[in-house]
């Protein structure tokens, strides 16, 4: 099992690399590859363990998403995000539960609601990946990203309540509301408190390597502590990540560079592994269906899948337009979203590995010792919903985005804002340089040549942002900034080749080479950013 998991991990990363190379949706490709790979000997015993997903894969993915999220944008869109992340999972739980109860004879109402909670949270990783690749508008990306940060908490809490009722633990309305309240409040308190502790510790260090290491273990620790006090580990990790993300400007440049590289790589590995695991579960799911009518499975599968897709479409449209119809304040405060963007949000309902983990976590028996009602059908229907939505939405969402022309128009406004800010920053830098030069003590003057170089560098950075607003170099010829960048990059390449040759000749050590290459890499990164 361990060797199979390791092989699956390696295969997932290689397949993700191929998907990125040929600009194919990685989640979709990995699920299809998993379905095909499940027939290969050695991979048919790779089972998805709920603890692996909930305690190993989920926390760092939530942490990474939280660090990249904009607290300002989330706060600005708190009402629609709340409706998507809290209201929609609860509505899905209820609607799917009712549909499953009437189409799967073995399911009790509590077991059916458990299924509804399991398939309630969309996996927005794949949707946001498509959105980034095709340039969705920023507000649409904010809604999808904000939904993905919190919908797992809502669905998993509903899952706990429904599962408790299904196995025989009394859970009335008071208990259910208390569970929700404890999960939300506990998650916020734990996340806020431990997030501040992590920030305090990291801010007192001057070691980027240790700071990044602390950041790597933080999501696991915070998730575990929140779950131990019966709070929501999801909410705790998200709150702490948002807090750290807002304060990343207080970290050193080395820590920021290292954190970004580490989390990008880890995110790719975990996401790829999770989606490949989904497809590899096919043999296990099928093995539990012995003796169950194919007709019953087909009818219930179609009914549940349609319910999952339909409730999201209805909810998104109703929650978008009904509040605007009823509230003049909402109409005044929030511009009406384009209909094409509303449809994209409604259609971005792919389910993921969290749903499968929750399904496999359903116990085999109830507290009375009886078999859990309809567990094989529950797991199978979850698999159908996850794979069905990934294939259906994954194949059609990019096409809809292109056909409807749902693309962001923020590029020019961002460039104008960046240029204005860069101009203001350059003026402040020039003023600071003049102050420092004027304050030099007698006999310690900065050489005039050094001052000229600094002023020229500052002017180049000031002009670069404005030049990006105009036509490209093919239209107007090479700009001074572009010429500077091209020539300096060629010089850096020559320096790099020389240092490597010196290492190969035995004149400098590998450690020396790595040190000087790091400096060249930082300068090249600065030039490419401009």
XYZ file of C-alpha atoms in Angstrom:
530
model
C 0.000 0.000 0.000
C 2.810 2.405 0.889
C 4.675 1.683 -2.340
C 1.461 2.101 -4.346
C 0.753 5.476 -2.727
C 4.294 6.626 -3.488
C 3.971 5.491 -7.090
C 0.616 7.275 -7.351
C 2.174 10.462 -5.974
C 4.999 10.380 -8.515
C 2.587 9.591 -11.358
C 0.281 12.432 -10.299
C 3.057 15.037 -10.439
C 4.306 13.785 -13.822
C 0.784 13.811 -15.271
C 0.176 17.306 -13.896
C 3.403 18.470 -15.551
C 2.229 17.058 -18.890
C -1.187 18.688 -18.494
C 0.419 22.068 -17.795
C 2.804 21.600 -20.713
C -0.050 21.056 -23.181
C -2.453 23.517 -21.497
C -4.963 20.832 -20.496
C -7.129 20.977 -17.374
C -4.982 19.116 -14.839
C -7.855 18.044 -12.515
C -9.797 16.578 -15.428
C -6.759 14.807 -16.900
C -5.768 13.356 -13.528
C -9.249 11.993 -12.789
C -9.421 10.327 -16.209
C -5.912 8.937 -15.735
C -6.938 7.607 -12.324
C -9.977 5.867 -13.793
C -7.764 4.227 -16.410
C -4.998 3.458 -13.929
C -7.363 1.734 -11.513
C -7.229 -1.317 -13.826
C -3.422 -1.563 -13.547
C -2.203 -4.189 -11.029
C -0.716 -2.464 -8.016
C -2.857 0.643 -8.346
C -6.150 -1.138 -7.704
C -5.378 -1.312 -3.980
C -4.707 2.423 -3.525
C -7.510 3.317 -1.138
C -8.429 6.844 -0.155
C -8.159 7.132 3.620
C -10.389 9.896 5.077
C -7.728 10.894 7.610
C -5.190 11.335 4.806
C -7.460 13.815 3.043
C -8.874 15.693 6.017
C -5.690 15.958 8.098
C -2.887 15.875 5.502
C -4.139 17.141 2.129
C -6.893 19.604 3.081
C -5.114 21.888 5.645
C -2.167 22.965 3.442
C -4.431 23.511 0.435
C -6.714 25.735 2.517
C -3.679 27.530 3.946
C -2.202 28.192 0.503
C -5.537 29.480 -0.811
C -5.976 31.685 2.244
C -2.523 33.219 1.889
C -3.272 34.134 -1.729
C -6.743 35.518 -1.007
C -7.474 39.195 -0.607
C -9.049 39.999 2.741
C -10.253 43.311 1.322
C -11.941 41.610 -1.653
C -13.514 38.941 0.557
C -14.899 41.560 2.940
C -16.272 43.568 0.033
C -18.144 40.492 -1.229
C -19.063 38.966 2.124
C -22.807 38.750 1.353
C -22.611 36.752 -1.918
C -19.747 34.629 -0.579
C -21.754 33.852 2.548
C -24.718 32.764 0.440
C -22.465 30.477 -1.605
C -20.342 29.115 1.233
C -23.042 28.683 3.892
C -26.487 28.843 2.316
C -25.767 26.745 -0.779
C -24.208 23.732 1.034
C -27.167 23.623 3.435
C -29.656 23.872 0.566
C -27.791 21.139 -1.320
C -27.794 18.927 1.756
C -31.565 19.210 2.082
C -32.504 18.884 -1.617
C -30.142 15.999 -2.367
C -31.183 14.291 0.848
C -34.856 14.391 -0.150
C -34.098 13.176 -3.686
C -31.863 10.346 -2.440
C -34.435 9.286 0.168
C -37.065 8.826 -2.543
C -34.798 7.103 -5.088
C -32.677 4.793 -2.897
C -34.962 2.494 -0.869
C -32.196 1.449 1.555
C -31.469 4.995 2.759
C -33.159 6.395 5.853
C -33.851 10.122 5.893
C -30.815 10.698 8.143
C -28.577 8.621 5.867
C -29.936 10.471 2.827
C -29.151 13.829 4.443
C -25.679 12.492 5.192
C -25.255 11.890 1.460
C -26.529 15.405 0.773
C -23.927 16.899 3.119
C -21.188 14.762 1.588
C -21.773 16.026 -1.970
C -22.632 19.591 -0.911
C -19.190 21.297 -1.049
C -17.889 22.075 -4.566
C -14.173 21.783 -5.102
C -13.305 25.193 -6.478
C -9.656 24.265 -7.072
C -10.463 23.054 -10.562
C -12.841 25.935 -11.271
C -10.352 28.593 -10.181
C -7.617 26.821 -12.145
C -9.735 27.105 -15.286
C -10.591 30.688 -14.400
C -6.980 31.733 -13.991
C -5.994 30.096 -17.258
C -8.812 31.748 -19.216
C -8.778 35.104 -17.425
C -12.080 35.205 -15.530
C -13.035 38.595 -14.059
C -11.562 39.266 -10.642
C -14.926 39.415 -8.853
C -15.905 36.013 -10.251
C -12.590 34.582 -9.075
C -13.133 36.163 -5.663
C -16.561 34.537 -5.355
C -15.294 31.098 -6.378
C -12.210 31.366 -4.184
C -14.124 32.681 -1.181
C -16.686 29.911 -1.562
C -13.976 27.245 -1.623
C -12.414 28.589 1.568
C -15.520 28.136 3.709
C -17.971 25.723 2.092
C -16.084 22.684 3.384
C -16.643 23.898 6.944
C -20.404 24.214 6.404
C -20.749 20.862 4.654
C -18.542 18.922 7.066
C -20.454 20.312 10.048
C -23.766 19.343 8.446
C -22.201 15.941 7.742
C -21.360 15.451 11.426
C -24.917 16.282 12.498
C -26.587 14.070 9.870
C -24.173 11.192 10.462
C -24.787 11.325 14.208
C -28.513 10.968 13.597
C -27.963 8.163 11.088
C -25.898 6.011 13.461
C -28.269 6.492 16.365
C -26.969 9.488 18.305
C -29.823 11.836 19.160
C -29.442 15.147 17.371
C -32.350 17.561 17.589
C -32.512 21.089 16.214
C -30.900 22.475 19.351
C -27.992 20.069 19.105
C -27.570 20.803 15.415
C -27.517 24.571 15.924
C -25.145 24.169 18.855
C -22.776 22.096 16.728
C -22.786 24.744 14.005
C -22.212 27.555 16.492
C -19.382 25.720 18.241
C -17.709 24.875 14.938
C -17.888 28.457 13.685
C -16.935 30.243 16.905
C -14.297 27.673 17.848
C -12.751 27.839 14.388
C -12.581 31.642 14.373
C -11.147 31.843 17.906
C -8.546 29.115 17.395
C -7.577 30.407 13.956
C -7.277 34.000 15.111
C -5.341 33.171 18.280
C -2.911 30.698 16.739
C -2.514 32.863 13.650
C -1.336 35.713 15.870
C 1.016 33.337 17.709
C 2.534 32.136 14.435
C 2.937 35.740 13.241
C 4.536 36.751 16.558
C 7.050 33.914 16.390
C 7.938 34.443 12.735
C 8.283 38.205 13.148
C 10.841 37.709 15.941
C 13.060 35.501 13.800
C 15.619 36.536 11.226
C 15.907 33.190 9.505
C 13.853 32.708 6.307
C 14.402 28.955 6.345
C 12.977 28.559 9.857
C 10.145 30.990 9.105
C 9.104 28.936 6.080
C 9.357 25.721 8.086
C 7.032 27.145 10.731
C 4.634 28.189 7.989
C 4.654 24.646 6.603
C 3.652 22.960 9.873
C 1.265 25.701 11.018
C -1.834 24.595 9.047
C -1.602 21.026 10.345
C -1.239 22.171 13.950
C -4.016 24.753 13.730
C -6.408 22.291 12.064
C -5.708 19.630 14.691
C -6.151 21.995 17.642
C -9.457 23.325 16.271
C -10.812 19.814 15.697
C -9.747 18.739 19.198
C -11.872 21.499 20.778
C -14.774 20.601 18.432
C -14.308 23.725 16.360
C -14.010 23.813 12.588
C -10.482 23.055 11.485
C -11.331 24.468 8.065
C -12.422 27.837 9.451
C -9.436 27.951 11.811
C -6.916 27.376 9.016
C -8.624 29.890 6.721
C -8.779 32.605 9.403
C -5.118 32.111 10.331
C -4.033 32.093 6.681
C -5.929 35.311 5.919
C -4.328 36.931 8.955
C -0.815 35.842 7.913
C -1.486 36.838 4.321
C -2.380 40.376 5.389
C 0.848 40.627 7.367
C 3.237 39.100 4.843
C 4.489 42.592 4.018
C 6.185 42.590 7.435
C 8.315 39.580 6.471
C 11.681 39.865 4.756
C 11.981 39.662 0.986
C 13.827 36.331 1.317
C 10.990 34.824 3.356
C 8.364 35.993 0.869
C 10.302 34.591 -2.104
C 10.873 31.288 -0.363
C 7.296 30.970 0.916
C 5.845 31.594 -2.524
C 8.036 28.987 -4.179
C 7.444 26.374 -1.462
C 3.663 26.764 -1.384
C 3.294 26.786 -5.173
C 5.195 23.496 -5.418
C 3.362 21.901 -2.481
C -0.004 22.995 -3.834
C 0.744 21.372 -7.198
C 1.813 18.097 -5.561
C -1.184 17.827 -3.214
C -3.814 18.864 -5.767
C -2.436 16.446 -8.356
C -2.323 13.591 -5.846
C -5.875 14.279 -4.666
C -7.415 14.261 -8.138
C -5.554 11.104 -9.176
C -6.796 9.400 -5.990
C -10.384 10.127 -7.031
C -10.099 8.078 -10.204
C -8.215 5.254 -8.479
C -11.159 4.560 -6.160
C -13.272 2.950 -8.886
C -12.470 -0.714 -7.999
C -13.224 -0.202 -4.319
C -16.515 1.550 -5.058
C -17.689 -1.145 -7.481
C -16.673 -4.000 -5.171
C -19.239 -2.892 -2.596
C -22.205 -2.998 -5.007
C -22.728 -6.733 -5.259
C -26.403 -7.711 -5.407
C -27.720 -4.191 -6.044
C -29.952 -3.643 -9.075
C -28.281 -1.825 -11.971
C -31.569 -0.113 -12.809
C -31.896 1.263 -9.274
C -28.295 2.522 -9.389
C -28.838 4.186 -12.761
C -32.032 5.953 -11.683
C -30.654 7.120 -8.335
C -27.370 8.228 -9.926
C -29.123 10.347 -12.534
C -31.532 11.805 -9.962
C -28.816 12.743 -7.448
C -26.456 14.152 -10.085
C -29.225 16.284 -11.599
C -30.238 17.463 -8.111
C -26.650 18.483 -7.264
C -26.257 20.454 -10.495
C -29.778 21.879 -10.476
C -29.814 23.157 -6.905
C -26.608 25.119 -7.513
C -27.966 26.740 -10.670
C -31.245 27.693 -8.996
C -29.529 28.920 -5.827
C -26.990 31.073 -7.651
C -29.620 32.792 -9.777
C -32.083 33.282 -6.917
C -29.418 34.530 -4.494
C -28.066 36.897 -7.153
C -31.277 38.558 -8.276
C -33.836 38.142 -5.466
C -31.934 40.234 -2.861
C -31.446 42.956 -5.486
C -35.162 42.891 -6.196
C -36.082 43.193 -2.520
C -33.418 45.623 -1.297
C -32.768 49.100 -2.666
C -29.603 49.283 -0.533
C -28.116 46.225 -2.279
C -28.957 47.701 -5.690
C -27.237 50.916 -4.699
C -24.182 49.304 -3.133
C -23.540 46.439 -5.550
C -23.504 46.770 -9.347
C -25.572 44.188 -11.175
C -23.310 41.345 -12.306
C -23.300 40.437 -16.005
C -25.524 37.460 -16.735
C -22.680 35.518 -18.324
C -20.641 35.763 -15.115
C -23.608 34.577 -13.063
C -23.923 31.534 -15.314
C -20.210 30.709 -14.951
C -20.507 30.761 -11.153
C -23.618 28.583 -11.362
C -21.877 26.081 -13.644
C -18.621 25.887 -11.644
C -19.841 23.146 -9.324
C -17.183 20.443 -9.597
C -16.932 18.181 -6.558
C -13.630 16.849 -5.268
C -11.696 14.637 -2.934
C -13.237 16.006 0.287
C -16.597 14.524 -0.685
C -15.084 11.102 -1.316
C -13.156 11.238 1.951
C -16.350 12.000 3.853
C -18.159 9.135 2.080
C -15.437 6.618 2.909
C -15.521 7.896 6.496
C -19.121 6.709 6.977
C -18.974 3.777 9.441
C -19.973 0.271 8.387
C -22.425 -0.111 11.279
C -24.663 1.999 13.506
C -24.439 2.112 17.299
C -26.937 -0.745 17.518
C -24.623 -2.995 15.482
C -26.780 -3.007 12.367
C -25.267 -2.270 8.977
C -25.279 1.435 8.073
C -28.378 1.869 5.886
C -27.470 2.033 2.197
C -23.741 2.648 2.715
C -22.629 0.994 -0.590
C -25.113 3.142 -2.546
C -24.053 6.222 -0.607
C -20.386 5.736 -1.520
C -21.242 4.902 -5.143
C -23.492 7.945 -5.554
C -20.771 10.165 -4.111
C -18.313 8.743 -6.632
C -20.794 9.351 -9.456
C -21.325 12.971 -8.384
C -17.606 13.689 -8.011
C -16.538 12.114 -11.308
C -19.680 13.243 -13.148
C -19.322 16.913 -12.176
C -15.580 16.921 -12.846
C -16.075 15.487 -16.318
C -19.200 17.463 -17.224
C -18.170 20.850 -15.873
C -14.483 20.298 -16.568
C -15.134 19.663 -20.245
C -17.744 22.371 -20.786
C -16.747 25.216 -18.456
C -13.786 26.427 -20.562
C -16.005 26.322 -23.665
C -18.745 28.355 -21.975
C -16.217 30.903 -20.740
C -14.868 31.408 -24.267
C -18.260 31.419 -26.013
C -19.833 33.831 -23.518
C -16.774 36.062 -23.521
C -16.463 36.030 -19.738
C -13.062 37.579 -19.354
C -11.745 40.166 -16.982
C -11.083 43.731 -18.106
C -8.916 44.621 -15.121
C -5.594 44.410 -16.968
C -5.590 48.020 -18.187
C -6.978 49.506 -14.960
C -4.429 47.480 -12.968
C -1.649 48.754 -15.193
C -2.789 52.378 -14.730
C -3.028 51.950 -10.952
C 0.371 50.246 -10.832
C 1.982 52.972 -12.928
C 0.532 55.698 -10.722
C 1.693 53.934 -7.570
C 5.133 53.264 -9.069
C 5.420 56.928 -10.045
C 4.550 58.004 -6.503
C 6.960 55.450 -5.009
C 9.760 56.585 -7.321
C 9.238 60.212 -6.295
C 9.407 59.178 -2.632
C 12.598 57.211 -3.320
C 14.161 60.195 -5.100
C 13.280 62.509 -2.237
C 14.754 60.051 0.253
C 17.973 59.835 -1.782
C 18.277 63.622 -1.837
C 17.730 63.719 1.946
C 20.437 61.112 2.531
C 22.886 62.868 0.241
C 22.230 66.220 1.919
C 22.721 64.679 5.370
C 26.115 63.165 4.557
C 28.774 64.294 7.055
C 31.767 66.230 5.825
C 34.387 63.984 4.311
C 31.948 61.110 3.740
C 30.291 62.212 0.500
C 28.761 59.575 -1.660
C 30.561 59.545 -5.017
C 28.621 61.517 -7.593
C 28.761 58.560 -9.992
C 26.979 56.350 -7.439
C 24.269 58.969 -7.002
C 23.815 59.206 -10.777
C 23.436 55.432 -11.089
C 20.830 55.396 -8.313
C 18.873 58.237 -9.906
C 18.981 56.531 -13.326
C 17.805 53.231 -11.828
C 14.950 54.991 -10.054
C 13.931 56.830 -13.233
C 13.972 53.596 -15.216
C 11.621 51.906 -12.721
C 9.377 54.972 -12.753
C 9.106 54.982 -16.531
C 8.727 51.219 -16.947
C 5.188 51.068 -15.564
C 3.998 53.900 -17.822
C 5.616 52.327 -20.885
C 3.647 49.121 -20.290
C 0.430 51.097 -20.823
C 1.279 51.924 -24.404
C 1.717 49.794 -27.482
C 4.166 46.939 -27.491
C 7.690 47.056 -28.882
C 6.630 45.676 -32.269
C 4.438 48.746 -32.828
C 6.673 51.537 -31.593
C 10.112 49.986 -31.509
C 12.146 49.052 -28.482
C 11.631 51.386 -25.527
C 14.584 52.524 -23.393
C 13.437 50.316 -20.547
C 13.075 47.284 -22.816
C 16.549 47.917 -24.236
C 17.971 48.186 -20.716
C 16.269 44.920 -19.715
C 17.420 43.058 -22.829
C 21.028 44.187 -22.501
C 21.180 43.540 -18.747
C 19.688 40.057 -19.165
C 22.346 39.255 -21.769
C 25.022 40.502 -19.348
C 23.582 38.337 -16.574
C 23.611 35.314 -18.873
C 27.279 35.945 -19.656
C 28.090 36.280 -15.940
C 26.216 33.061 -15.180
C 28.074 31.129 -17.894
C 31.396 32.420 -16.594
C 30.696 31.410 -13.005
C 29.616 27.933 -14.149
C 32.775 27.577 -16.232
C 34.873 28.601 -13.235
C 33.152 25.931 -11.142
C 33.671 23.307 -13.828
C 37.358 24.256 -14.001
C 37.673 23.758 -10.244
C 38.443 27.424 -9.488
C 35.401 27.939 -7.245
C 33.363 25.584 -5.101
C 29.724 24.590 -5.687
C 28.698 26.477 -2.552
C 30.258 29.650 -3.910
C 28.521 29.082 -7.242
C 25.113 28.698 -5.570
C 25.645 31.931 -3.634
C 26.510 34.036 -6.662
C 23.805 32.436 -8.806
C 21.231 33.318 -6.152
C 22.208 36.974 -6.453
C 21.984 36.838 -10.244
C 18.628 35.090 -10.039
C 17.214 37.788 -7.764
C 18.340 40.513 -10.166
C 16.868 38.629 -13.139
C 13.593 38.213 -11.249
C 13.523 41.976 -10.681
C 14.122 42.684 -14.363
C 11.427 40.244 -15.487
C 8.964 41.736 -13.006
C 9.448 45.102 -14.651
